[in-house]
C-alpha positions as CSV (number, residue, x, y, z in Angstrom):
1,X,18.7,-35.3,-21.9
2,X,21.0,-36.7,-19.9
3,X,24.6,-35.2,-18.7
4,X,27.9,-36.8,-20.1
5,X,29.5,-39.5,-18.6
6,X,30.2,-39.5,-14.5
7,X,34.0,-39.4,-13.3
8,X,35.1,-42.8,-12.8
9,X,37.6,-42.2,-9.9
10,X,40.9,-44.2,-9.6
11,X,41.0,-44.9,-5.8
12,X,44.3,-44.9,-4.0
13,X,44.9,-48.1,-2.0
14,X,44.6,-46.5,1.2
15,X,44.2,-47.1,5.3
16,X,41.4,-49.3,4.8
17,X,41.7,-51.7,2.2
18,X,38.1,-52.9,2.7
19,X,36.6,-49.7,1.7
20,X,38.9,-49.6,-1.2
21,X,37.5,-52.6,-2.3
22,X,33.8,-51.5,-1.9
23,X,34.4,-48.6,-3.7
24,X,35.9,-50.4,-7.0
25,X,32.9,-52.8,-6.7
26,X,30.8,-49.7,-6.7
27,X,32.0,-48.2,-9.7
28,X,32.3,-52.0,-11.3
29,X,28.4,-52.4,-10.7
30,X,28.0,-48.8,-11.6
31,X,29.5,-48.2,-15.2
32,X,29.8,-52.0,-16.2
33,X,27.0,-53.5,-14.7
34,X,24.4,-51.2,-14.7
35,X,24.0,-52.6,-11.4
36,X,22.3,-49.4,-9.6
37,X,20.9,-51.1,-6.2
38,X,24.0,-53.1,-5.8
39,X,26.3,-49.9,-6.5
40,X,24.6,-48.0,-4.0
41,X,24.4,-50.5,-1.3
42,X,28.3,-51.3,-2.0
43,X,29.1,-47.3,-1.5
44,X,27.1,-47.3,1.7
45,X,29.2,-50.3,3.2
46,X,32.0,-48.6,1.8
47,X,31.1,-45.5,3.7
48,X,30.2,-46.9,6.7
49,X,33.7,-49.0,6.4
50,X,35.2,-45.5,6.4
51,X,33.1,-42.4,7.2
52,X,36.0,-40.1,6.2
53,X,37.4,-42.1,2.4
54,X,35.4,-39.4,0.2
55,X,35.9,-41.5,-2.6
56,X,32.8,-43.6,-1.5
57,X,30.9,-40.2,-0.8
58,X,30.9,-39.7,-4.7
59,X,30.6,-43.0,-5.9
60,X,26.8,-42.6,-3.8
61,X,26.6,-39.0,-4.9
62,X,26.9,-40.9,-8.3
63,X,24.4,-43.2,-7.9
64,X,22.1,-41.2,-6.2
65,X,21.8,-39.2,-9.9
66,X,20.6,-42.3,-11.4
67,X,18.1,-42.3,-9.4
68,X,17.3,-38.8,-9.2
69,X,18.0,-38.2,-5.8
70,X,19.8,-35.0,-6.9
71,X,19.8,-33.0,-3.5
72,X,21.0,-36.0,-1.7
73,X,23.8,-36.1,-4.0
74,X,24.4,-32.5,-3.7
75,X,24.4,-33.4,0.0
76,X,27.1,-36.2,-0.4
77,X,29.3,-33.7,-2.8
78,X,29.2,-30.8,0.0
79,X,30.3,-33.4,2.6
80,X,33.5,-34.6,0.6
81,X,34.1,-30.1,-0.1
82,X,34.0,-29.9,3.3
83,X,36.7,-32.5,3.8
84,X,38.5,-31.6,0.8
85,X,37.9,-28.6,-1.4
86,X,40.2,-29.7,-4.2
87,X,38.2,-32.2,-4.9
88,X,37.3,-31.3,-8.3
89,X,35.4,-34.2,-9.1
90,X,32.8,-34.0,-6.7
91,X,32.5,-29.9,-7.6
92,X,31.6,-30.9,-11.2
93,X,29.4,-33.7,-10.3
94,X,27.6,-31.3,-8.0
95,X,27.4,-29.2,-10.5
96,X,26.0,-31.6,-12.7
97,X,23.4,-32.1,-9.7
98,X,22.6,-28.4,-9.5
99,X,21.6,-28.3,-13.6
100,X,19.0,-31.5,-13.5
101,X,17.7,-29.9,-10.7
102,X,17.2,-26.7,-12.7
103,X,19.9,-24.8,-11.0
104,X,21.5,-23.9,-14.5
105,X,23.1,-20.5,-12.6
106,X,24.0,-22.1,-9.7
107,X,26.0,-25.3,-11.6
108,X,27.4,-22.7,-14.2
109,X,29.4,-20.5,-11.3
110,X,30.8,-24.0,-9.6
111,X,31.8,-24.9,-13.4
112,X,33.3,-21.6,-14.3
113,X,35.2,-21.9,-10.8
114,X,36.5,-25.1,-11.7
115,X,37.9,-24.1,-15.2
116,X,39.7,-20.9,-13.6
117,X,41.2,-22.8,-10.7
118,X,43.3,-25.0,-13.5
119,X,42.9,-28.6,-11.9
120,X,45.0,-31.8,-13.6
121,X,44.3,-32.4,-17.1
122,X,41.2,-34.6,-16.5
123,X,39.3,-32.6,-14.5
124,X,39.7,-29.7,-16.7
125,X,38.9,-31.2,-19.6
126,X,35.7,-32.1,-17.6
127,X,35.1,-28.6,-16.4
128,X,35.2,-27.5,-20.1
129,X,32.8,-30.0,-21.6
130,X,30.4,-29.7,-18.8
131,X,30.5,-25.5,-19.5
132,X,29.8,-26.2,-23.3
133,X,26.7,-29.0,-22.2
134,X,25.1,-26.3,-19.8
135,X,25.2,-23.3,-22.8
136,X,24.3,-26.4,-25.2
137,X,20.8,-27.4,-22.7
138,X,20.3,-24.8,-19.9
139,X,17.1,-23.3,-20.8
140,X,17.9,-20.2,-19.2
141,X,18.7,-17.9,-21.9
142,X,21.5,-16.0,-20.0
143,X,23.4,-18.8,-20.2
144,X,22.4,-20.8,-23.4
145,X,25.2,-19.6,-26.1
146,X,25.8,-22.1,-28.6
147,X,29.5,-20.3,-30.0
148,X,30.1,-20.7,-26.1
149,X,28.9,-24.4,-26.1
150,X,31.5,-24.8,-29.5
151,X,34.2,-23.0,-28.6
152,X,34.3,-25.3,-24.8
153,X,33.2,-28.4,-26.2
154,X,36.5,-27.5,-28.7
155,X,38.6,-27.3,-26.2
156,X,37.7,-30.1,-23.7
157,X,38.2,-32.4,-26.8
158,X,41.8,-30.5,-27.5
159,X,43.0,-30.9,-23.9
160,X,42.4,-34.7,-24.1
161,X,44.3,-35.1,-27.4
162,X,40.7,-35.9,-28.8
163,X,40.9,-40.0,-27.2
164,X,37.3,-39.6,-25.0
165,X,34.0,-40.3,-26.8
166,X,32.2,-38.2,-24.2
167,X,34.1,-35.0,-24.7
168,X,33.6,-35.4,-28.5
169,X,30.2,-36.6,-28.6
170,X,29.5,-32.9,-27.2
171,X,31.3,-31.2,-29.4
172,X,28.9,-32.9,-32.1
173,X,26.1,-31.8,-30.3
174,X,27.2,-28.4,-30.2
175,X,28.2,-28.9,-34.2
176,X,24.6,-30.1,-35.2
177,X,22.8,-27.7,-33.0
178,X,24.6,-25.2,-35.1
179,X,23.4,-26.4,-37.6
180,X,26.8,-27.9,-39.3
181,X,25.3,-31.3,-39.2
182,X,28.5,-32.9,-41.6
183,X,31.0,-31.9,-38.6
184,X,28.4,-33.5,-36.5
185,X,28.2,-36.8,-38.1
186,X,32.0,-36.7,-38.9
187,X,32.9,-36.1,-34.9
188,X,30.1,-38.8,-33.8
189,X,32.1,-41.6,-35.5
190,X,35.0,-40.3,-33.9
191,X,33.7,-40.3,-30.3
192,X,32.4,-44.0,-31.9
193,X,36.1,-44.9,-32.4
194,X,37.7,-43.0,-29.5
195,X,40.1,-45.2,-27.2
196,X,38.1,-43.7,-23.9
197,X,34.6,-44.9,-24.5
198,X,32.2,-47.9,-22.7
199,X,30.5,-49.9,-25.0
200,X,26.7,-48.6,-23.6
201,X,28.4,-45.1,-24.9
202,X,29.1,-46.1,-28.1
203,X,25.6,-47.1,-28.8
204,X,24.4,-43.8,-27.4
205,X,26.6,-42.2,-30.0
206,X,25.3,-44.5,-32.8
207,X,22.0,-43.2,-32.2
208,X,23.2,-39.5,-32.2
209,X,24.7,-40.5,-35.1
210,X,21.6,-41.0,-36.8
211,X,19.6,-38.3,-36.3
212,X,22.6,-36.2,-37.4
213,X,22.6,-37.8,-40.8
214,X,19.6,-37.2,-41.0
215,X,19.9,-33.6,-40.1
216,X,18.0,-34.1,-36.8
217,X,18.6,-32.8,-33.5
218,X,18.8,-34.2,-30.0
219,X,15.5,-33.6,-27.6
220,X,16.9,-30.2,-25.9
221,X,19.0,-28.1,-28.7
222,X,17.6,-25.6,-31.1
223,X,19.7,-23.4,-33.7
């Protein structure tokens, strides 16, 4: 199963324009691309431009997910908390890190910390949907809670006027995995049609679709 889309930071055009630049091919090679060799070696130049622009620190930390180099990302996301603890992006994405690594305690408090903190809009939303994925898929029973995972999902999807496919293609996770598999289906072609959504996403949620018409669920959720 894999987590919901990664934060696509919009860099500020900074002290060092050349890092700046690495970064935005990063995230280009990154998201649009599927470039994962060349993102990575484009965040390392851009870190080694500029040891102290964290945006380059979690593009990597990024990339080092796709590869599944989770505790080095963890290791990139506690360097740019060092520099900056408001950084909620790179909380949530090591967060993120923490739960494929089968930390599902340890990414829940960072998550729960993020929601209570009240970042911008965004990262809220974020903080929400990742809460409802980790009671949708943690296998730890303490924290598994599918009215949880609903109630979340409901309101990440609320908070972002209901325009990103990522946030609602959860939401019909959590819907199906309740069982209400009509809601599901309806919300899928939603996050389908949803103004905030790549066009590798919107196949992903065509093939959630799918199985939810035909009353199927996704590898990972039980009613």
């Amino acid at each position: 199963m894999v987590l919901g889309r990664p934060i696509e930071i919009e860099v500020s055009r900074g002290r060092n324009m050349n890092a700046v630049k690495l970064v935005d091919q990063a995230q280009d090679q990154l998201f649009n691309k599927n470039d994962v060799a060349g993102a990575l070696k484009s965040a390392n130049a851009a870190i080694q431009s500029d040891p102290t622009y964290w945006p380059a620190l979690y593009v990597r930390a990024d990339v080092l997910i796709e590869q599944h180099q989770y505790a080095a990302a963890i290791r990139d996301c506690n360097a740019i908390l060092q520099q900056d603890s408001t950084v909620v992006e790179a909380a949530l994405l090591r967060a993120d890190a923490n739960y494929r690594l089968g930390n599902c305690a340890a990414a829940l408090k960072e998550v729960e910390h993020c929601v209570t903190i009240l970042p911008r809009q965004g990262a809220w939303a974020r903080a929400y949907n990742m809460r409802a994925f980790l009671h949708l898929f943690c296998r730890d029973p303490s924290i598994r809670n599918l009215p949880k995972a609903l109630a979340d999902a409901k309101t990440a999807c609320k908070l972002m006027a209901w325009s990103d496919g990522d946030l609602i293609d959860t939401l019909a996770m959590a819907e199906a995995a309740t069982g209400d598999f009509e809601s599901a289906a309806k919300h899928e072609r939603e996050a389908i049609g949803a103004t905030k959504a790549r066009e590798d996403e919107k196949r992903q949620y065509e093939r959630h679709l799918g199985l939810f018409q035909q009353h199927k669920l996704l590898d990972g959720t039980s009613r």
